[in-house]
Amino acid sequence: MSADVLRAWRPSKGEWDRAAATHLTRRAGFGGGPGEAATLANEPAHDALDDWLSRDAYDERVTKGVHALLPGGDTQRVAAWWMSLILSGGAPLRERATLMWHDHFATSDAKVDDVRMMYRQNELFREHGLGDFRVLLHSVAKDPAMLVWLDGGANRRGQPNENFAREVMELFALGIGNYTERDVQEAARGLTGWGTEGRAFRMRAEDHDDGEKELFGERGNLTGDDVIDRVLAQPACARHVARRLLEEFVTSSPEPAWVDDVARALITNEWHIGRTIERIVRSELFFSPAARRSRIAAPVELVAMTARGLSARIAPREATEAAARMGQALLRPPTVKGWDGMRAWINAGTWVARHNAMTTAAESTTVDWGAVLEGEDGGTPEALAATLVSVLVPDLLGGTLEARLADALRSADGSRDARASLGAALVLTAPEYHVV
Amino acid sequence: MTSTRRQFLVNGARISAALPFASGLSFGASRDNDTVLVVLQLSGGNDGLNTVVPHRQDAYFRLRPTLSIARGDLVALDDEHGLHPSLGGIGRLFDDGRVAVVHGVGYPEPNRSHFRSMEIWHTADPIDAPTGVGWMGRLSDQLARRTVGALPALHIGDGELPLALYARDSFAPTVRDASGFELRGSAAFRARRDALLRDDRAAGELTAFLRSAASTSYRAAARMEQAAARHSGTEYPGYALAQRLRLVAQLVSGGFDTRLFHVELGGFDTHARQAPAHTDLLRELSESVAAFQRDLTTSGVAKRVLTLVFSEFGRRAAENGSRGTDHGAAAPVLLIGDGVRGGLHGRAPDLARLEEGDVPFSTDFRSVYTTLERDWLGLEPSTSHAALDVLG
């Protein structure tokens, strides 16, 4: 019974298809390029999963390029640089995890106001985001941007500031109901003295409260590191992380039993996030109806999967600005809770932003329609509709969207590229496309 | 929550219907449910003492040897106070009873950091670290819950979304100008777009939700287009602030359902050679607001719209050595509209009783907020601070 939910998927013939491959690329990354889902679907599922999950390479010219941006002090240029890593698709799962942790340990430049600290935190998520969660949490707790964001510097002996202590329990590691107010206060005392100096972590011994504390019912002369260790030792911690992984990779409302199974898998894997995610991605659950088309695409996902799917050359800065207009400004999450996601993405204003970004992409002159349509000529409205739906929303092939699209394209004329661009604009602005 | 409820009871019937979400769409009988709040933010710290000048106090002239304004140049308010000479337009509105000046608005232990003090005003919380939800965002969430698909709040400007508008469940778009709701797409595309949305068949809960949101959004865009095309005939000056307020007037008079607007006028951080800059800024403020009020009156919506003019802090009572002023504490706020009880309210600053060289606050800004939140908009207030009696 236990761990059943993570049983490896062994698809029967026909189950591993373009729709399943598209689900893999969009959920465990930011989508594939033209023809990529078809190529993956033609391989055995096991090989395709190996292929996708092993992609973990960066173009050094791009990664190094960030150092030229930092002196300018403009954090939005670093956000655009990050977007270029996402758009390149070299390390889809690692970038996906980086974004997940940015959302989880949500820190905003609105307060940090320092491009180097924001960059450093972003690299921290990239470096440890698929590694040991215990290392990740310890690193985040000492991360300069986080210390500024949650007032580490103000947390001193005799005048504790509970900001970080509270969030590490409420949002980062345990969840409400798994600690008391007393635990927050005592943890804050243990963390006193942790601050920054010149953009680096600094322990100010003179500000540390070295008295005895009582945390989670145990007494001790706790340091900040001890506090983080005790948080990690709480049974709620693995479940909290497990729920986060399930929300990101499976569904926003995971069953409690799934959370238990994934928490167990996390501990079995020595808290290794990457290996746990791999188990999830290779599982029956990941490809089950509960997971398929269960999310409203977040703005960054939407922009990236569209640019990649059409191989449209969109400047990274334009992509981050488009996502910001839809409500997701990278490096500026609204609160320490991160983005609420799902329906909260959508209102009249953000839908206009989605609409405009999608039509702009579909009408971009940089799209190679021959590649997008995978060589199909789309000669009839029906053929064009079928091709576009199979490329952009393969789960819905043969459904009413395809029929409505064929109807809408009936009176369209002009070159193949013009008709393809029109059809793509219709699909990309259709609500169906925004469900992933 | 408990103290908020008690406040409702203490303050009687007017607000009893505004108990949180109990009755969904129903509002109190005191106000129509279409009141609009425009928050006009003067960024940088507006010099309150040269905005509403206490010209009977000799200390004013002593503290400001080069920056004080001669009594005869002021726009008279009462025997003791006059507006900066640039504020003639607002002075005329004051004479009509359409401006409430609230003296000495601030909060305890004033913070002189622009960022922190703005954050305090935006969150209505001088103590706790911001949770990232602003006071207008809380209102926006309440409105969004009452009317699904509504667009409760808009930020009109070209900067970032102000923290005040950050909400938990709703999202306030930033609109630079009337083109902000313009839908892109070729003509061929627009002609076919609606055909694709038209489908009643079950498509899954999320798709159905998005379909409804998209329809709402396209209707809002069309209304914005119509509203923006309406011209009341009112002349506006060329200032950026005037153009933004014009858009607010167009949207309100055009039947747009947005009830919270945030607009900004920046440049008030006048540490050096203050006089010419401050004169220009206040003229932009006054002439823009005057045109806005004329427009609202012409369009027949003046009763529904109230404008709050605030800044994150006032400035030091004494001028500095650069003919400017440094960051201070309390300052007057203005409430402008047909719905206010015109006049001067609250305790005027006493320059003989400064605290660390600053005007101390006599009215907590959260009382201003309660007035607007509960009594003007009919919503649950951010805090339990008592409301002011400044509405008509």
Coordinates of C-alpha atoms in Angstrom, one line a residue, chain B residues 181 183 217-227:
Chain B
F181 CA -6.6 47.4 -21.8
L183 CA -6.1 43.9 -26.9
S217 CA -11.9 40.4 -19.4
Y218 CA -12.9 41.0 -23.0
R219 CA -16.0 42.8 -21.8
A220 CA -13.9 45.0 -19.5
A221 CA -11.5 45.8 -22.3
A222 CA -14.5 46.8 -24.5
R223 CA -15.9 49.0 -21.7
M224 CA -12.5 50.5 -21.1
E225 CA -12.3 51.3 -24.8
Q226 CA -15.7 52.9 -24.8
A227 CA -15.1 54.8 -21.5

